[in-house]
Amino acid sequence: MNGTNYNLVQAIRGPIMLILLGTLVAMDYFGVYGFSRTWPMLIIAFGLLKLLEKLVVRPMAPPHDNRPQGGNVI
Amino acid sequence: MRRGSVIGPLILIVIGALFLMRNLWPDIPLADLISRYWPFVLIAWGGLRLLEIFFAAVTSRPVPRNGISGGEWMLVFLICIIGGTMYTARHYASWFPAGRAWRGVMVNMGEPYDYTLAATEKPCARNCRVLIESFRGNAKITGGNEAVVRASGRETIRSFQQSDADNANKETPLELIQQGDQIIVRTNQDRVSDRTRVNSDVEITVPMGSSIEAHGRQGDFDIQNINGSVDIGSDNAGVRLENIGGDVRVDLRRSDIIRAVGVKGTVDLKGRGQDVELQNIDGQVNVGGTYVGQIQLRNLAQPLRYEDPLITVSLEKLPGQIHMGLGEFTGNNLIGPIRLNARSRDVQMSDFTQSLDLTLDRGDVELRPGKTVPKIEVHTRSGDIDLAVPAGTKLDLKASTDRGEAHNDFGAPLTVEESHRGATIVGNSGGPQVRLETGRGAVTVRKAGTEDVTFPNISSPPEAPKPPEAAKPPLKVERQ
């Protein structure tokens, strides 16, 4: 299930960025906020989506962890 | 394997539909719509793709690895570039280099379309105030007997498409707006975009007692038979005033002609321009500005103050006339005290009284005072001075040149005293004091002959004011 979620989050990143880009430009054209002021939202959204990806994946993050476990040594 | 998205086919359908629309309904301003609404294509694209992905997730089909592939991002980038360029071109025409000049080129490239402006009228007090708002075009304003303001006219719209011109025509009705005791004449030309240019020729009838305030950007004002005051400001205008009862104020940044005939009040001119003609003015005349054409002043009943960077003239009354052109000043029948100060000017003056104070940097001076010679003081650094007075006139005269000859054709009691390089004519038989001085040039004092009464080269009285030039009949284009 988590693998599917990971794929899903990765897949929706593109469309969401596209929708956001369209919205910002439309807002510029209709005089709400200028694109020159709102463009950082694109970076923020991209960062958030990346973060979401990580959050979704983290629970099953170390599927093949080969590092020695400290407890076992002692 | 990834199932093909619906977006690709949809884009094809949309593009096909747009071309079809253009062919079926050419009136729809497709380019305008696209330039404004293209971002929604991105939103719709993203939204549809999102739906596809969720649908795939719900039905447990494989979700694409990338919602939008690299190639699709390239397409998005292309759409952004094209859409952004179209929007900028449509909505910020004034961004183009050289602003107004470019706009002028754009505008003059379009076709002129001609429209009639619906006539309109508003009642108004007999002494109401009529304000003509900033507009481009010619205005003819006439005083009438009725207590009503009437406006009618036609407008020419230059545009690339007739639909644009039709829209511009709808947006620019000729309106009369009552505001307190004033009527505002509005042509609404500001409502149209920069890509079309509206030029209105308006004919306005106002109550005879009203006063007029008019602002224009380009075009002529032709005002007649108004008893109130007239106040005109414009970037570029020709102004013709006839029979005005009140004060006249004209402030123009550029003008080809300012003509005022028959003004009861004062006349104030400011700004820059070419020709000025003032005739039969009962009030004081103040001219302050730069007028480089022909200046004609006739029959001014009150003092004249003329101040130009090149010449300053003041006198008390002008029953006769003054003509000024490039480098010359001719005056006939002037009542002083007269003061004239100029850099480089040839001065001819006949039949003047009271006193004359004339200072030039350079220029020849010819003086023909009338029967009674007034007090005269003339200084020029370089130029000839010629004074003709009636025989037998009593004078206290001293006419000198630092470098040049002195001719005494008047005879006794005047005598010539030669000095190092110059000469002086002196003589005192009582009478008014006459002092003539030139740094370099000849000095002549002689008896006035019959041909010296006035200067013949003053042109005849001006013809009646011409109405503003009618616009050329614009091309009519029938829609297919």
XYZ file of C-alpha atoms in Angstrom:
554
model
C 0.000 0.000 0.000
C 2.795 2.382 0.861
C 4.464 1.712 -2.454
C 1.257 2.706 -4.213
C 1.038 5.857 -2.113
C 4.585 6.720 -2.985
C 3.855 6.309 -6.679
C 0.665 8.326 -6.340
C 2.355 11.248 -4.601
C 5.094 11.240 -7.176
C 2.575 11.132 -10.003
C 0.397 13.984 -8.786
C 3.369 16.303 -8.379
C 3.436 17.251 -12.051
C -0.286 17.958 -12.444
C -0.436 19.933 -9.203
C 2.501 22.060 -10.236
C 0.815 22.625 -13.583
C -2.469 23.653 -11.962
C -0.628 25.982 -9.605
C 1.298 27.559 -12.473
C -1.917 28.116 -14.426
C -3.621 29.585 -11.382
C -0.805 32.000 -10.642
C -0.686 33.240 -14.228
C -4.469 33.591 -14.358
C -4.382 35.532 -11.080
C -1.799 37.815 -12.630
C -3.971 38.413 -15.702
C -7.081 39.134 -13.698
C -5.247 41.512 -11.468
C -5.446 39.629 -8.162
C -1.720 39.199 -7.474
C 1.101 39.715 -9.902
C 3.087 36.650 -10.945
C 6.195 38.587 -10.056
C 5.019 38.415 -6.442
C 3.555 34.945 -6.301
C 6.157 32.816 -8.115
C 7.834 31.596 -4.899
C 4.681 29.597 -4.235
C 5.827 27.274 -7.026
C 9.010 26.488 -5.122
C 7.127 26.076 -1.860
C 4.617 23.734 -3.489
C 7.399 21.714 -5.066
C 9.142 21.472 -1.696
C 5.939 20.444 0.067
C 5.220 17.739 -2.476
C 8.769 16.417 -2.110
C 8.315 16.414 1.642
C 5.012 14.577 1.286
C 6.796 11.969 -0.809
C 9.332 11.471 1.954
C 6.645 11.293 4.644
C 4.730 8.682 2.752
C 7.789 6.597 2.145
C 9.486 6.919 5.540
C 7.628 4.169 7.484
C 9.108 1.545 5.182
C 12.315 3.474 4.592
C 14.964 0.880 5.456
C 13.782 -2.140 3.561
C 17.312 -3.434 3.024
C 19.357 -1.995 5.858
C 22.675 -3.808 5.959
C 24.260 -1.732 8.662
C 25.232 -3.754 11.703
C 22.828 -3.325 14.560
C 24.669 -2.043 17.613
C 22.627 -4.157 20.066
C 23.660 -7.323 18.438
C 27.318 -6.679 18.943
C 27.066 -6.272 22.651
C 2.423 -0.428 -19.855
C 1.109 3.027 -19.422
C -2.249 3.730 -20.933
C -2.288 6.749 -23.147
C -3.691 9.862 -21.544
C -6.777 11.670 -22.770
C -4.886 14.974 -22.704
C -3.163 14.552 -26.061
C -6.362 13.944 -28.017
C -8.124 16.700 -26.052
C -5.459 19.228 -27.026
C -5.906 18.263 -30.654
C -9.678 18.645 -30.341
C -9.339 22.068 -28.723
C -6.913 23.325 -31.372
C -9.208 22.059 -34.131
C -12.230 23.678 -32.478
C -10.403 27.014 -32.217
C -9.558 27.037 -35.917
C -13.121 26.037 -36.752
C -14.454 28.899 -34.627
C -12.169 31.284 -36.406
C -13.519 30.149 -39.736
C -17.185 30.042 -38.764
C -17.410 33.155 -36.610
C -14.617 35.511 -37.608
C -16.090 38.216 -35.376
C -15.102 36.437 -32.183
C -11.880 38.080 -30.993
C -10.152 34.754 -30.655
C -6.676 36.165 -30.214
C -7.902 38.342 -27.353
C -9.614 35.391 -25.700
C -6.607 33.128 -26.070
C -4.187 35.730 -24.827
C -6.296 36.188 -21.708
C -7.497 32.692 -20.924
C -4.599 30.416 -21.885
C -3.575 29.783 -18.232
C -6.841 27.890 -17.818
C -5.581 25.401 -20.375
C -2.771 24.594 -17.956
C -5.218 24.314 -15.065
C -7.548 22.065 -17.026
C -4.658 19.937 -18.197
C -3.359 19.522 -14.655
C -6.842 18.855 -13.319
C -7.609 16.200 -15.907
C -4.299 14.490 -15.358
C -4.915 14.522 -11.619
C -8.313 12.891 -12.145
C -6.709 10.272 -14.358
C -4.147 9.467 -11.728
C -6.691 9.164 -8.931
C -8.905 7.066 -11.147
C -5.987 4.768 -11.859
C -5.140 4.589 -8.163
C -8.719 3.767 -7.168
C -9.115 1.096 -9.795
C -5.754 -0.325 -8.793
C -4.275 0.181 -12.198
C -0.577 1.121 -12.355
C -0.091 4.797 -11.622
C 2.262 6.529 -14.089
C 5.640 7.253 -12.614
C 5.573 10.875 -13.642
C 2.315 12.734 -13.762
C 3.712 15.010 -16.449
C 6.564 13.742 -18.567
C 9.582 15.725 -19.650
C 8.241 16.205 -23.145
C 4.963 17.494 -21.746
C 6.803 20.010 -19.595
C 8.451 21.257 -22.776
C 5.014 21.725 -24.311
C 3.878 23.592 -21.173
C 6.895 25.821 -21.455
C 6.068 26.542 -25.092
C 2.455 27.382 -24.227
C 3.633 29.737 -21.497
C 5.998 31.530 -23.856
C 3.428 31.920 -26.652
C 0.560 32.825 -24.309
C 2.656 35.297 -22.351
C 3.846 36.986 -25.515
C 0.315 37.277 -26.855
C -0.915 38.734 -23.589
C 1.888 41.269 -23.444
C 1.323 42.293 -27.045
C -2.417 42.706 -26.524
C -2.496 44.434 -23.198
C 0.670 46.426 -22.978
C 0.939 48.005 -26.397
C 2.463 51.037 -24.725
C 5.396 48.953 -23.550
C 6.766 48.949 -27.028
C 9.832 51.069 -27.631
C 9.388 54.799 -28.141
C 5.907 54.709 -26.601
C 3.891 57.388 -28.313
C 5.815 57.372 -31.551
C 5.306 53.667 -31.959
C 1.663 53.992 -31.088
C 1.348 56.662 -33.722
C 2.768 54.306 -36.311
C 0.525 51.473 -35.187
C -2.506 53.683 -35.221
C -1.866 55.301 -38.546
C -1.446 51.887 -40.096
C -5.061 50.971 -39.347
C -8.081 51.868 -41.437
C -10.191 54.895 -40.579
C -13.842 54.168 -39.892
C -16.347 56.968 -39.755
C -19.260 57.192 -37.331
C -21.890 59.756 -36.541
C -22.148 60.717 -32.900
C -25.700 60.766 -31.621
C -26.786 64.353 -30.996
C -27.566 65.160 -27.415
C -28.763 68.197 -25.484
C -29.180 69.394 -21.924
C -30.945 72.492 -20.601
C -28.664 74.929 -18.906
C -28.746 78.406 -17.408
C -28.053 81.288 -19.727
C -24.767 81.932 -17.975
C -23.788 78.329 -17.437
C -20.311 76.970 -17.582
C -19.411 74.474 -20.242
C -16.434 72.218 -19.651
C -15.076 70.261 -22.571
C -13.039 67.363 -21.341
C -9.760 66.322 -22.742
C -10.261 64.991 -26.210
C -8.673 64.601 -29.584
C -10.327 66.275 -32.506
C -11.860 69.546 -33.539
C -14.497 71.422 -31.597
C -16.679 74.171 -32.979
C -18.480 76.048 -30.259
C -21.089 78.649 -31.055
C -23.201 80.791 -28.800
C -26.946 80.602 -29.422
C -30.075 82.253 -28.065
C -31.608 79.243 -26.348
C -30.801 78.158 -22.799
C -29.669 74.746 -23.868
C -26.410 73.015 -24.672
C -26.494 70.904 -27.811
C -23.736 68.672 -29.030
C -23.413 66.617 -32.142
C -20.661 65.505 -34.410
C -18.909 62.580 -35.878
C -15.900 60.547 -35.016
C -13.246 58.754 -36.951
C -11.802 55.614 -35.459
C -8.606 54.166 -36.768
C -8.284 50.499 -36.195
C -7.095 47.315 -37.805
C -10.451 45.605 -37.634
C -13.906 46.953 -38.095
C -15.116 45.015 -35.069
C -12.587 46.893 -32.934
C -13.784 50.169 -34.402
C -17.424 49.245 -33.811
C -16.674 48.440 -30.194
C -14.718 51.654 -29.784
C -17.628 53.578 -31.242
C -20.025 52.002 -28.742
C -17.717 52.884 -25.893
C -17.265 56.499 -26.867
C -20.670 58.144 -26.932
C -20.873 61.902 -26.865
C -22.280 62.777 -23.459
C -23.442 65.923 -21.722
C -23.255 65.651 -17.981
C -24.797 68.193 -15.660
C -22.777 68.920 -12.552
C -24.165 71.776 -10.533
C -24.338 74.748 -12.817
C -21.833 73.360 -15.241
C -22.237 71.072 -18.200
C -19.463 68.662 -19.031
C -19.042 67.625 -22.633
C -17.439 64.221 -22.660
C -16.317 62.204 -25.643
C -15.109 59.216 -23.578
C -12.147 58.693 -25.839
C -10.080 57.405 -22.941
C -12.166 54.267 -22.728
C -10.730 52.668 -25.824
C -7.473 50.781 -25.909
C -4.273 52.135 -27.311
C -4.656 50.136 -30.468
C -7.506 52.267 -31.746
C -7.457 56.017 -32.021
C -10.586 58.061 -31.841
C -10.823 61.487 -33.365
C -14.021 63.429 -32.762
C -15.283 66.455 -34.600
C -17.811 68.001 -32.298
C -20.176 70.852 -32.883
C -21.520 72.410 -29.715
C -24.112 75.113 -29.339
C -24.209 76.797 -25.950
C -26.227 79.666 -24.488
C -24.638 82.910 -25.524
C -23.867 83.924 -21.936
C -21.964 80.813 -21.014
C -18.290 80.539 -20.349
C -16.165 77.819 -21.858
C -13.360 75.758 -20.480
C -11.835 73.342 -22.950
C -9.017 70.858 -22.727
C -7.776 69.010 -25.752
C -4.911 66.840 -26.695
C -4.829 67.512 -30.373
C -7.198 69.407 -32.592
C -8.610 72.805 -33.251
C -10.983 74.957 -31.273
C -13.240 77.328 -33.108
C -15.307 79.436 -30.739
C -17.760 82.163 -31.717
C -20.260 84.509 -30.121
C -19.748 83.736 -26.456
C -20.312 86.388 -23.818
C -18.547 84.593 -21.003
C -14.900 83.801 -20.609
C -12.982 81.258 -22.643
C -10.219 79.115 -21.228
C -8.413 76.726 -23.534
C -5.585 74.334 -22.783
C -4.213 71.814 -25.201
C -1.133 69.875 -26.168
C -1.454 70.835 -29.774
C -4.167 73.008 -31.184
C -5.142 75.766 -33.479
C -7.425 78.248 -31.772
C -9.799 80.630 -33.516
C -11.919 82.909 -31.408
C -14.403 85.417 -32.674
C -16.640 87.769 -30.801
C -15.956 86.793 -27.203
C -17.513 88.854 -24.398
C -15.314 87.780 -21.503
C -11.696 87.112 -20.797
C -9.683 84.754 -22.928
C -6.947 82.487 -21.655
C -5.107 80.178 -24.003
C -2.350 77.842 -22.857
C -0.969 75.563 -25.524
C 2.093 73.403 -25.692
C 2.082 73.609 -29.452
C -0.070 75.461 -31.899
C -0.075 76.433 -35.514
C -2.288 79.467 -35.053
C -3.983 81.440 -32.341
C -6.437 83.955 -33.714
C -8.720 86.131 -31.649
C -10.929 88.751 -33.234
C -13.260 90.890 -31.167
C -12.642 90.175 -27.489
C -14.190 92.400 -24.833
C -12.083 91.144 -21.938
C -8.407 90.520 -21.429
C -6.415 88.109 -23.545
C -3.721 85.913 -21.999
C -1.629 83.696 -24.205
C 0.902 81.223 -22.909
C 2.925 78.438 -24.350
C 4.514 77.768 -27.684
C 3.300 78.114 -31.171
C 3.577 79.571 -34.593
C 1.272 82.375 -35.677
C -0.651 84.739 -33.464
C -3.298 87.151 -34.687
C -5.091 89.436 -32.297
C -7.515 92.057 -33.500
C -10.021 94.399 -31.847
C -9.237 93.469 -28.268
C -10.837 95.702 -25.639
C -8.985 94.352 -22.624
C -5.350 94.084 -21.755
C -3.266 91.675 -23.822
C -0.583 89.556 -22.190
C 1.470 87.296 -24.386
C 4.016 85.137 -22.613
C 5.564 82.343 -24.545
C 7.442 81.506 -27.677
C 5.727 82.155 -30.957
C 7.953 81.676 -33.933
C 5.594 82.458 -36.796
C 3.971 85.676 -37.917
C 2.585 87.821 -35.138
C -0.111 90.333 -36.096
C -1.608 92.653 -33.528
C -4.239 95.232 -34.461
C -6.421 97.624 -32.615
C -5.728 96.868 -28.974
C -7.566 99.274 -26.683
C -5.650 98.465 -23.520
C -1.988 97.915 -22.678
C -0.013 95.215 -24.415
C 2.632 93.150 -22.642
C 4.452 90.847 -24.996
C 7.189 88.708 -23.531
C 9.080 86.220 -25.574
C 12.642 84.994 -25.010
C 13.623 86.976 -28.108
C 11.614 90.162 -27.766
C 9.822 92.131 -25.087
C 7.303 94.773 -26.049
C 5.081 96.856 -23.884
C 2.881 99.769 -24.864
C -0.250 101.464 -23.635
C -2.512 101.239 -26.612
C -2.382 100.119 -30.201
C -4.852 101.893 -32.481
C -2.771 100.749 -35.416
C -0.949 97.527 -35.899
C 2.175 95.594 -35.155
C 3.656 92.872 -37.264
C 6.463 90.674 -36.065
C 8.183 88.037 -38.095
C 11.510 86.323 -37.894
C 14.008 89.081 -37.106
C 11.709 91.984 -37.832
C 9.279 94.254 -36.061
C 7.023 96.693 -37.862
C 4.679 98.965 -36.004
C 2.340 101.703 -37.078
C 0.234 104.008 -34.947
C 1.305 103.072 -31.446
C 0.578 104.926 -28.231
C 3.294 104.796 -25.621
C 5.111 104.781 -23.390
C 6.582 102.140 -25.645
C 9.359 99.859 -24.516
C 10.921 97.391 -26.882
C 13.790 95.129 -26.034
C 15.146 92.537 -28.421
C 18.260 90.636 -29.240
C 18.335 90.652 -32.983
C 15.589 92.485 -34.742
C 15.185 95.087 -37.457
C 12.703 97.624 -36.178
C 10.528 99.914 -38.260
C 8.133 102.111 -36.398
C 5.926 104.908 -37.618
C 3.446 107.258 -36.035
C 4.117 106.620 -32.357
C 3.528 108.919 -29.402
C 4.382 109.523 -25.744
C 7.830 107.987 -25.534
C 9.933 105.244 -27.047
C 12.599 103.252 -25.314
C 14.243 100.855 -27.732
C 17.169 98.566 -26.912
C 18.583 96.082 -29.374
C 21.645 93.888 -29.453
C 21.697 93.911 -33.176
C 19.434 95.327 -35.829
C 18.619 98.346 -37.944
C 16.185 100.935 -36.702
C 13.947 103.139 -38.829
C 11.768 105.605 -36.997
C 9.042 107.855 -38.422
C 7.367 109.575 -35.508
C 4.184 111.428 -36.376
C 3.661 115.163 -36.331
C 4.574 115.414 -32.681
C 7.895 113.809 -31.973
C 7.926 111.992 -28.618
C 10.850 111.425 -26.328
C 13.003 108.797 -27.996
C 15.810 106.693 -26.661
C 17.396 104.102 -28.938
C 20.376 101.862 -28.261
C 21.692 99.243 -30.612
C 25.093 97.636 -30.443
C 25.268 97.020 -34.121
C 23.000 98.447 -36.789
C 21.996 101.567 -38.667
C 19.621 104.121 -37.213
C 17.448 106.223 -39.468
C 15.195 108.914 -38.025
C 12.865 110.965 -40.226
C 11.023 113.833 -38.582
C 8.765 116.468 -40.133
C 10.577 119.574 -41.278
C 10.746 122.316 -38.694
C 10.311 119.999 -35.703
C 11.987 121.236 -32.563
C 14.364 118.654 -31.133
C 16.907 118.174 -28.403
C 18.871 115.615 -30.394
C 22.018 113.643 -29.839
C 22.633 110.808 -32.294
C 25.963 109.043 -32.104
C 27.801 106.136 -33.640
C 31.007 104.720 -32.173
C 32.108 103.347 -35.490
C 30.415 104.587 -38.619
C 29.157 107.635 -40.394
C 26.622 110.218 -39.392
C 24.429 111.878 -42.020
C 22.593 115.033 -41.198
C 19.988 115.475 -43.926
C 17.791 117.519 -41.619
C 20.018 120.534 -41.798
C 20.210 123.301 -39.239
C 20.180 123.513 -36.293
C 21.760 120.040 -36.220
C 25.484 119.699 -36.708
C 27.778 116.719 -37.195
C 30.793 116.309 -34.965
C 33.332 113.800 -36.252
C 35.234 111.839 -33.624
C 37.987 109.198 -33.786
C 36.107 106.539 -35.720
C 32.564 107.619 -35.213
C 30.488 110.720 -35.346
C 27.736 112.503 -33.462
C 24.852 114.636 -34.666
C 23.841 117.167 -32.067
C 21.502 120.067 -31.929
C 19.101 121.572 -29.468
C 16.212 123.735 -30.492
C 14.144 122.819 -27.464
C 11.477 120.166 -27.773
C 11.577 116.487 -26.870
C 14.779 114.723 -25.986
C 15.975 112.311 -28.676
C 18.936 110.053 -27.971
C 20.122 107.616 -30.638
C 23.148 105.421 -30.068
C 24.717 102.677 -32.134
C 27.975 100.869 -31.509
C 28.630 100.187 -35.154
C 26.613 101.550 -38.051
C 25.403 104.677 -39.743
C 23.215 107.288 -38.127
C 20.918 109.361 -40.293
C 18.564 112.161 -39.329
C 16.415 113.616 -42.084
C 13.226 115.406 -42.967
C 10.244 113.172 -43.441
C 8.893 113.134 -46.961
C 5.371 112.287 -47.991
C 6.325 108.675 -48.581
C 7.422 108.313 -44.970
C 4.001 108.520 -43.364
C 3.587 104.819 -42.745
C 5.411 101.727 -43.698
C 3.725 100.309 -46.716
C 4.858 96.759 -46.169
C 2.380 95.994 -43.430
C 0.044 93.507 -44.994
C -3.674 94.077 -45.348
C -6.119 93.241 -42.537
C -6.530 89.532 -41.888
C -9.226 87.654 -43.676
C -12.084 86.190 -41.687
C -11.124 83.265 -39.468
C -11.090 79.994 -41.292
C -13.080 77.166 -39.790
C -11.092 74.142 -38.728
C -10.048 72.020 -41.622
C -12.525 69.301 -42.369
C -11.079 65.859 -41.965
C -10.445 63.959 -45.143
C -13.341 61.646 -45.945
C -12.308 58.407 -44.348
C -12.334 55.170 -46.212
C -15.518 53.231 -45.673
C -15.050 49.530 -45.575
C -18.081 47.351 -45.935
C -18.061 44.155 -44.023
C -18.291 41.121 -46.299
